[in-house]
Amino acid sequence: LSEEEMEGMRVTGRLAREVLDTAIDAVAVGVTTDEIDRIVHEACIERECYPSPLNYFKFPKSCCTSINEVICHGIPDSRPLANGDILNIDITTYFGGFHGDVNETVFVGEPDDKAIRLVRNTYRCLAKSMDAVMAILSSGDYLYASQCSSIITISFRPLVAVGVKYRDMGDVISHQANSGGFSVVRTYCGHGVHRLFHCPPNIPHYTGDLPLPHYSGSYPSSCLWSSNKAVGVMKVGHCFTIEPMINEGTWRDELWPDKWTAVTIDGQRSAQFEHTMIIVGATANTPAMAEGGPPLDVVTARRISGEDKMANVKLPPADALHFQRYGRPHFVDQLHALKKDVFALLSAEETIHPKKP
């Protein structure tokens, strides 16, 4: 992408984040996903952007709403949300010729402990995969960058950036998911996005045969069932999503007769988080760097407006850093509102539970 195209992605990314925040504000017990879809559609119209999912290969709604065992691409309907559900809302906006893509999983009412663990682990899968990109680039004169959103711009000096393999993301994600006893969906993956809604590269979230050399940590043998052989390396101007889908049980999925709704084959729950990233050159004439911004510029990630009710909450250093870099996910605010001990929940150790194919 050119500098002008990157700016176009930042704009549509910010709009996507605004629409997602509006949709999440409407989530409550008894609300239908049809109602959430209506809110999304109207929020897009207010911002003079188009909801990319609507009529995309005959998809009938303006957003995807995936509840409990639905992995992704759930179609909004008249079913009221129930206490204890987990809900993923996936938003893509089209504005100025560019698509901005972001999603989050949130709680409906009061979640059980396993739902909290699943959602927390899934968010960490996304955050740690982005951390891994930073760690790799830091060895090539990586420069740290700005604040939150869901378009994340990763900046590095072109002369020293060797190129991060797209498949490396799967190693980090698989390790994190396995640490909580969860599994990584393999049928669906991250993708390129800009003027096209979906385009190369494909970015699988499961592991390859070998551990990521830049990541310290053990890799359970159960991570190595099948090899991620995705081709390609990250280069300046690339724009793509990372959007891990993590299941409580098996990673295997099946498709409903509507040809869209993907569900876990064992009926157990699934969660997902997504951000869109642009790789930019960290040079003086790069807008983000010229303004003193960081190389990891989450320009459409969540921005807290008004009073922050969690401003005085002490968080584990790793989580606090993730929230600073990528935006604090809504589920953390939900736990705080439920008077859950956010610090204890986020810092609780996860035991490795090797999974069998």
Short mmCIF file of C-alpha atoms in Angstrom, two decimals:
data_model
loop_
_atom_site.label_atom_id
_atom_site.label_comp_id
_atom_site.label_asym_id
_atom_site.label_seq_id
_atom_site.Cartn_x
_atom_site.Cartn_y
_atom_site.Cartn_z
CA LEU A 1 0.00 0.00 0.00
CA SER A 2 1.07 3.57 -0.62
CA GLU A 3 1.05 6.18 2.16
CA GLU A 4 -2.28 7.45 0.83
CA GLU A 5 -3.75 3.93 0.86
CA MET A 6 -2.47 3.34 4.39
CA GLU A 7 -4.27 6.47 5.53
CA GLY A 8 -7.43 5.19 3.84
CA MET A 9 -7.11 1.98 5.86
CA ARG A 10 -6.68 3.94 9.08
CA VAL A 11 -9.87 5.88 8.41
CA THR A 12 -12.03 2.85 7.64
CA GLY A 13 -10.44 1.00 10.54
CA ARG A 14 -11.47 3.74 12.96
CA LEU A 15 -15.00 3.58 11.60
CA ALA A 16 -15.10 -0.20 12.06
CA ARG A 17 -14.01 0.22 15.68
CA GLU A 18 -16.68 2.84 16.33
CA VAL A 19 -19.38 0.58 14.87
CA LEU A 20 -18.16 -2.40 16.91
CA ASP A 21 -18.14 -0.37 20.13
CA THR A 22 -21.70 0.78 19.40
CA ALA A 23 -22.83 -2.81 18.81
CA ILE A 24 -21.20 -4.10 21.99
CA ASP A 25 -22.88 -1.37 24.04
CA ALA A 26 -26.22 -2.93 23.00
CA VAL A 27 -25.37 -6.46 24.18
CA ALA A 28 -27.63 -7.60 27.03
CA VAL A 29 -29.73 -10.57 28.12
CA GLY A 30 -32.89 -10.69 25.99
CA VAL A 31 -31.54 -8.65 23.09
CA THR A 32 -31.65 -10.44 19.72
CA THR A 33 -28.77 -10.53 17.28
CA ASP A 34 -31.21 -9.17 14.68
CA GLU A 35 -31.42 -6.05 16.85
CA ILE A 36 -27.63 -5.85 17.04
CA ASP A 37 -27.49 -6.18 13.25
CA ARG A 38 -29.95 -3.29 12.92
CA ILE A 39 -27.80 -1.16 15.20
CA VAL A 40 -24.70 -2.02 13.16
CA HIS A 41 -26.42 -1.17 9.88
CA GLU A 42 -27.66 2.18 11.19
CA ALA A 43 -24.25 3.00 12.70
CA CYS A 44 -22.67 2.40 9.29
CA ILE A 45 -25.21 4.64 7.57
CA GLU A 46 -24.55 7.40 10.14
CA ARG A 47 -20.86 7.23 9.25
CA GLU A 48 -21.52 7.08 5.50
CA CYS A 49 -19.80 3.73 5.17
CA TYR A 50 -21.09 0.38 3.87
CA PRO A 51 -21.24 -2.81 5.98
CA SER A 52 -18.98 -5.07 3.91
CA PRO A 53 -20.65 -8.39 4.90
CA LEU A 54 -24.06 -7.37 3.50
CA ASN A 55 -24.61 -9.28 0.22
CA TYR A 56 -21.00 -10.50 0.24
CA PHE A 57 -21.42 -13.84 -1.57
CA LYS A 58 -25.11 -13.59 -0.59
CA PHE A 59 -24.46 -13.09 3.14
CA PRO A 60 -27.83 -11.63 4.27
CA LYS A 61 -26.83 -9.34 7.16
CA SER A 62 -24.59 -6.38 7.98
CA CYS A 63 -22.42 -8.15 10.56
CA CYS A 64 -21.58 -11.62 11.85
CA THR A 65 -22.79 -12.65 15.32
CA SER A 66 -21.36 -15.93 16.61
CA ILE A 67 -22.79 -17.32 19.86
CA ASN A 68 -21.27 -20.06 22.03
CA GLU A 69 -20.46 -23.03 19.73
CA VAL A 70 -20.54 -20.87 16.59
CA ILE A 71 -16.94 -20.31 15.53
CA CYS A 72 -17.51 -17.60 12.94
CA HIS A 73 -19.87 -16.19 10.27
CA GLY A 74 -22.99 -16.60 12.39
CA ILE A 75 -26.04 -14.95 10.81
CA PRO A 76 -28.01 -12.58 13.09
CA ASP A 77 -31.51 -13.87 13.89
CA SER A 78 -34.44 -13.57 16.30
CA ARG A 79 -32.95 -15.69 19.11
CA PRO A 80 -32.71 -13.63 22.33
CA LEU A 81 -29.30 -13.64 24.00
CA ALA A 82 -29.29 -15.65 27.24
CA ASN A 83 -27.42 -15.17 30.49
CA GLY A 84 -24.04 -16.90 30.27
CA ASP A 85 -23.73 -16.75 26.47
CA ILE A 86 -20.51 -15.62 24.87
CA LEU A 87 -20.96 -13.56 21.71
CA ASN A 88 -18.53 -12.56 18.99
CA ILE A 89 -19.45 -9.55 16.85
CA ASP A 90 -17.48 -9.21 13.62
CA ILE A 91 -17.59 -5.84 11.86
CA THR A 92 -16.19 -4.78 8.50
CA THR A 93 -16.76 -1.31 7.10
CA TYR A 94 -16.15 -0.14 3.55
CA PHE A 95 -15.24 3.53 3.23
CA GLY A 96 -13.27 5.44 0.61
CA GLY A 97 -12.47 2.25 -1.27
CA PHE A 98 -11.06 0.33 1.73
CA HIS A 99 -12.33 -2.36 4.13
CA GLY A 100 -11.66 -2.18 7.89
CA ASP A 101 -12.06 -5.50 9.73
CA VAL A 102 -12.29 -6.06 13.51
CA ASN A 103 -14.07 -8.33 15.99
CA GLU A 104 -14.32 -9.05 19.71
CA THR A 105 -15.91 -11.68 21.92
CA VAL A 106 -17.95 -10.43 24.89
CA PHE A 107 -20.02 -11.90 27.72
CA VAL A 108 -23.80 -11.80 27.96
CA GLY A 109 -24.85 -11.43 31.58
CA GLU A 110 -22.61 -13.29 34.02
CA PRO A 111 -20.12 -15.78 32.52
CA ASP A 112 -18.97 -19.03 34.08
CA ASP A 113 -15.31 -19.52 34.95
CA LYS A 114 -14.50 -21.61 31.88
CA ALA A 115 -15.98 -18.98 29.57
CA ILE A 116 -13.76 -16.38 31.23
CA ARG A 117 -10.70 -18.58 30.74
CA LEU A 118 -11.55 -19.23 27.08
CA VAL A 119 -12.15 -15.58 26.21
CA ARG A 120 -9.11 -14.39 28.14
CA ASN A 121 -6.87 -17.00 26.50
CA THR A 122 -8.19 -16.13 23.04
CA TYR A 123 -7.43 -12.46 23.52
CA ARG A 124 -3.93 -13.36 24.64
CA CYS A 125 -3.49 -15.47 21.50
CA LEU A 126 -4.02 -12.34 19.42
CA ALA A 127 -1.98 -10.04 21.66
CA LYS A 128 0.98 -12.41 21.94
CA SER A 129 1.07 -13.03 18.19
CA MET A 130 1.41 -9.27 17.72
CA ASP A 131 4.03 -9.16 20.48
CA ALA A 132 5.97 -11.78 18.53
CA VAL A 133 6.00 -9.57 15.45
CA MET A 134 7.40 -6.76 17.58
CA ALA A 135 10.03 -9.02 19.13
CA ILE A 136 11.22 -10.20 15.73
CA LEU A 137 11.33 -6.69 14.33
CA SER A 138 13.09 -5.36 17.43
CA SER A 139 16.17 -7.35 16.47
CA GLY A 140 16.18 -5.27 13.27
CA ASP A 141 16.27 -1.83 14.90
CA TYR A 142 12.59 -1.98 15.75
CA LEU A 143 11.12 1.30 16.96
CA TYR A 144 8.23 1.21 19.45
CA ALA A 145 5.11 3.12 18.46
CA SER A 146 1.66 4.56 19.31
CA GLN A 147 -1.69 3.84 20.89
CA CYS A 148 -4.78 1.84 20.43
CA SER A 149 -7.11 0.77 17.64
CA SER A 150 -7.70 -2.21 15.36
CA ILE A 151 -5.60 -1.24 12.46
CA ILE A 152 -2.14 -1.85 13.83
CA THR A 153 0.78 -0.36 11.96
CA ILE A 154 4.04 -2.20 12.50
CA SER A 155 7.01 -0.04 11.55
CA PHE A 156 10.62 -1.01 11.00
CA ARG A 157 13.64 0.17 9.03
CA PRO A 158 13.38 -1.41 5.56
CA LEU A 159 17.14 -1.95 5.32
CA VAL A 160 17.26 -4.23 8.36
CA ALA A 161 13.82 -5.89 8.23
CA VAL A 162 14.54 -9.41 7.10
CA GLY A 163 10.85 -10.28 6.81
CA VAL A 164 8.67 -12.17 9.25
CA LYS A 165 7.14 -15.39 7.92
CA TYR A 166 3.36 -15.29 8.06
CA ARG A 167 3.27 -18.86 9.31
CA ASP A 168 5.27 -17.88 12.41
CA MET A 169 2.12 -16.39 13.92
CA GLY A 170 0.62 -19.87 14.19
CA ASP A 171 3.40 -21.08 16.49
CA VAL A 172 2.79 -18.39 19.08
CA ILE A 173 -1.00 -18.72 18.92
CA SER A 174 -0.93 -22.52 19.24
CA HIS A 175 1.38 -22.33 22.24
CA GLN A 176 -0.87 -19.83 24.03
CA ALA A 177 -4.07 -21.75 23.26
CA ASN A 178 -2.51 -25.03 24.37
CA SER A 179 -1.38 -23.46 27.64
CA GLY A 180 -5.02 -23.22 28.67
CA GLY A 181 -6.08 -26.61 27.32
CA PHE A 182 -7.78 -25.12 24.24
CA SER A 183 -7.42 -25.81 20.51
CA VAL A 184 -6.93 -23.64 17.42
CA VAL A 185 -9.41 -23.72 14.52
CA ARG A 186 -7.66 -24.61 11.24
CA THR A 187 -10.35 -24.17 8.61
CA TYR A 188 -10.41 -20.36 8.85
CA CYS A 189 -7.49 -17.96 8.94
CA GLY A 190 -6.30 -14.37 8.86
CA HIS A 191 -6.11 -12.70 5.46
CA GLY A 192 -5.01 -9.72 3.45
CA VAL A 193 -7.46 -6.81 3.47
CA HIS A 194 -7.49 -3.36 1.86
CA ARG A 195 -9.36 -2.57 -1.36
CA LEU A 196 -10.52 -6.21 -1.33
CA PHE A 197 -12.41 -7.67 1.64
CA HIS A 198 -10.39 -10.90 1.52
CA CYS A 199 -7.18 -11.45 -0.44
CA PRO A 200 -3.71 -12.99 -0.03
CA PRO A 201 -1.83 -13.65 2.13
CA ASN A 202 -3.58 -16.40 4.06
CA ILE A 203 -2.43 -16.47 7.69
CA PRO A 204 -3.24 -19.75 9.49
CA HIS A 205 -3.34 -19.54 13.27
CA TYR A 206 -2.12 -23.06 14.01
CA THR A 207 1.47 -24.17 14.35
CA GLY A 208 4.10 -25.36 11.89
CA ASP A 209 6.47 -28.25 12.58
CA LEU A 210 9.13 -26.14 14.27
CA PRO A 211 8.97 -23.66 17.16
CA LEU A 212 9.29 -19.98 16.33
CA PRO A 213 13.01 -19.24 16.87
CA HIS A 214 12.33 -15.75 18.23
CA TYR A 215 9.87 -16.98 20.85
CA SER A 216 11.10 -18.47 24.13
CA GLY A 217 8.93 -21.19 25.59
CA SER A 218 8.14 -24.87 25.34
CA TYR A 219 5.87 -26.25 22.65
CA PRO A 220 3.66 -29.21 23.62
CA SER A 221 3.90 -32.08 21.16
CA SER A 222 0.15 -31.80 20.69
CA CYS A 223 0.79 -28.53 18.85
CA LEU A 224 2.44 -30.43 16.04
CA TRP A 225 -0.44 -32.46 14.60
CA SER A 226 -0.37 -30.79 11.21
CA SER A 227 2.06 -28.40 9.66
CA ASN A 228 1.23 -24.82 8.78
CA LYS A 229 2.98 -24.34 5.45
CA ALA A 230 1.63 -20.86 4.65
CA VAL A 231 3.91 -19.05 2.23
CA GLY A 232 5.12 -15.46 2.27
CA VAL A 233 6.87 -12.94 4.48
CA MET A 234 5.71 -9.59 5.79
CA LYS A 235 6.91 -6.60 3.78
CA VAL A 236 6.43 -2.86 3.90
CA GLY A 237 2.97 -1.99 2.60
CA HIS A 238 1.33 -5.32 3.47
CA CYS A 239 -2.06 -5.08 5.18
CA PHE A 240 -3.63 -8.13 6.83
CA THR A 241 -5.63 -9.50 9.76
CA ILE A 242 -4.75 -11.87 12.58
CA GLU A 243 -7.97 -13.34 14.01
CA PRO A 244 -7.46 -16.54 16.03
CA MET A 245 -10.51 -18.73 16.69
CA ILE A 246 -9.99 -20.82 19.83
CA ASN A 247 -12.20 -23.75 20.91
CA GLU A 248 -12.86 -25.32 24.32
CA GLY A 249 -12.77 -28.80 22.81
CA THR A 250 -11.60 -30.13 19.46
CA TRP A 251 -10.47 -27.75 16.73
CA ARG A 252 -12.65 -29.54 14.19
CA ASP A 253 -15.66 -27.72 12.77
CA GLU A 254 -18.67 -28.24 10.53
CA LEU A 255 -20.85 -25.96 8.42
CA TRP A 256 -24.58 -25.47 8.84
CA PRO A 257 -26.91 -25.83 5.83
CA ASP A 258 -26.99 -22.02 5.47
CA LYS A 259 -23.44 -22.42 4.06
CA TRP A 260 -22.11 -19.70 6.37
CA THR A 261 -22.38 -20.67 10.03
CA ALA A 262 -19.29 -22.60 11.18
CA VAL A 263 -19.70 -24.47 14.48
CA THR A 264 -17.57 -26.70 16.69
CA ILE A 265 -18.17 -30.34 15.86
CA ASP A 266 -18.49 -31.28 19.56
CA GLY A 267 -20.82 -28.41 20.51
CA GLN A 268 -18.32 -26.77 22.86
CA ARG A 269 -17.77 -23.02 22.83
CA SER A 270 -15.45 -20.96 20.63
CA ALA A 271 -14.08 -17.42 20.97
CA GLN A 272 -12.30 -15.03 18.61
CA PHE A 273 -10.56 -11.64 18.49
CA GLU A 274 -9.35 -9.78 15.41
CA HIS A 275 -7.19 -6.80 14.49
CA THR A 276 -6.05 -5.47 11.12
CA MET A 277 -2.39 -4.54 10.61
CA ILE A 278 -0.41 -2.44 8.18
CA ILE A 279 3.35 -2.83 7.92
CA VAL A 280 4.93 0.58 7.31
CA GLY A 281 8.50 1.88 6.95
CA ALA A 282 9.83 3.62 10.06
CA THR A 283 11.35 6.60 8.31
CA ALA A 284 11.18 10.29 9.07
CA ASN A 285 8.66 10.90 6.30
CA THR A 286 6.26 8.21 7.53
CA PRO A 287 3.29 10.09 9.05
CA ALA A 288 3.07 7.91 12.16
CA MET A 289 6.77 8.29 12.90
CA ALA A 290 6.98 11.98 11.99
CA GLU A 291 4.31 12.66 14.63
CA GLY A 292 6.30 10.77 17.24
CA GLY A 293 3.97 7.79 17.11
CA PRO A 294 4.95 4.18 17.74
CA PRO A 295 5.59 1.54 15.07
CA LEU A 296 2.71 -0.46 16.47
CA ASP A 297 -0.03 2.06 15.79
CA VAL A 298 -3.38 0.53 16.64
CA VAL A 299 -5.26 3.32 14.95
CA THR A 300 -8.67 1.67 14.99
CA ALA A 301 -8.36 -0.27 18.16
CA ARG A 302 -10.52 0.74 21.05
CA ARG A 303 -10.15 4.23 22.44
CA ILE A 304 -11.64 4.96 25.84
CA SER A 305 -13.72 8.13 25.63
CA GLY A 306 -14.92 10.05 28.66
CA GLU A 307 -14.33 8.76 32.18
CA ASP A 308 -12.43 5.47 32.35
CA LYS A 309 -14.01 3.39 35.12
CA MET A 310 -10.92 1.18 35.20
CA ALA A 311 -8.38 4.00 35.39
CA ASN A 312 -7.31 3.03 38.92
CA VAL A 313 -7.40 -0.75 38.48
CA LYS A 314 -4.00 -2.37 38.84
CA LEU A 315 -3.41 -4.89 36.06
CA PRO A 316 -0.63 -7.43 35.51
CA PRO A 317 2.22 -5.73 33.61
CA ALA A 318 1.85 -7.92 30.51
CA ASP A 319 -1.89 -7.27 30.23
CA ALA A 320 -1.48 -3.56 30.92
CA LEU A 321 1.08 -3.37 28.11
CA HIS A 322 -1.25 -5.24 25.74
CA PHE A 323 -4.11 -2.85 26.52
CA GLN A 324 -1.84 0.14 25.96
CA ARG A 325 -0.62 -1.18 22.63
CA TYR A 326 -3.75 -2.75 21.17
CA GLY A 327 -6.67 -1.25 23.09
CA ARG A 328 -8.43 -2.73 26.12
CA PRO A 329 -10.99 -5.35 25.07
CA HIS A 330 -14.57 -4.93 26.25
CA PHE A 331 -14.66 -8.23 28.18
CA VAL A 332 -12.22 -6.79 30.74
CA ASP A 333 -14.58 -3.89 31.40
CA GLN A 334 -17.45 -6.35 31.70
CA LEU A 335 -15.63 -8.36 34.36
CA HIS A 336 -14.87 -5.16 36.27
CA ALA A 337 -18.54 -4.12 36.11
CA LEU A 338 -19.51 -7.54 37.51
CA LYS A 339 -17.11 -6.82 40.41
CA LYS A 340 -14.90 -9.72 39.42
CA ASP A 341 -11.28 -9.58 40.58
CA VAL A 342 -9.81 -8.57 37.23
CA PHE A 343 -6.23 -8.71 38.50
CA ALA A 344 -6.63 -12.25 39.82
CA LEU A 345 -8.47 -13.41 36.71
CA LEU A 346 -5.92 -12.03 34.27
CA SER A 347 -2.85 -13.09 36.22
CA ALA A 348 -4.02 -16.61 37.08
CA GLU A 349 -1.54 -19.21 35.86
CA GLU A 350 -2.65 -21.51 33.08
CA THR A 351 -1.65 -25.15 33.15
CA ILE A 352 -0.59 -26.88 29.96
CA HIS A 353 -3.07 -29.59 29.02
CA PRO A 354 -1.76 -31.45 25.94
CA LYS A 355 -4.58 -32.19 23.52
CA LYS A 356 -4.93 -35.24 21.35
CA PRO A 357 -5.83 -35.13 17.65
#
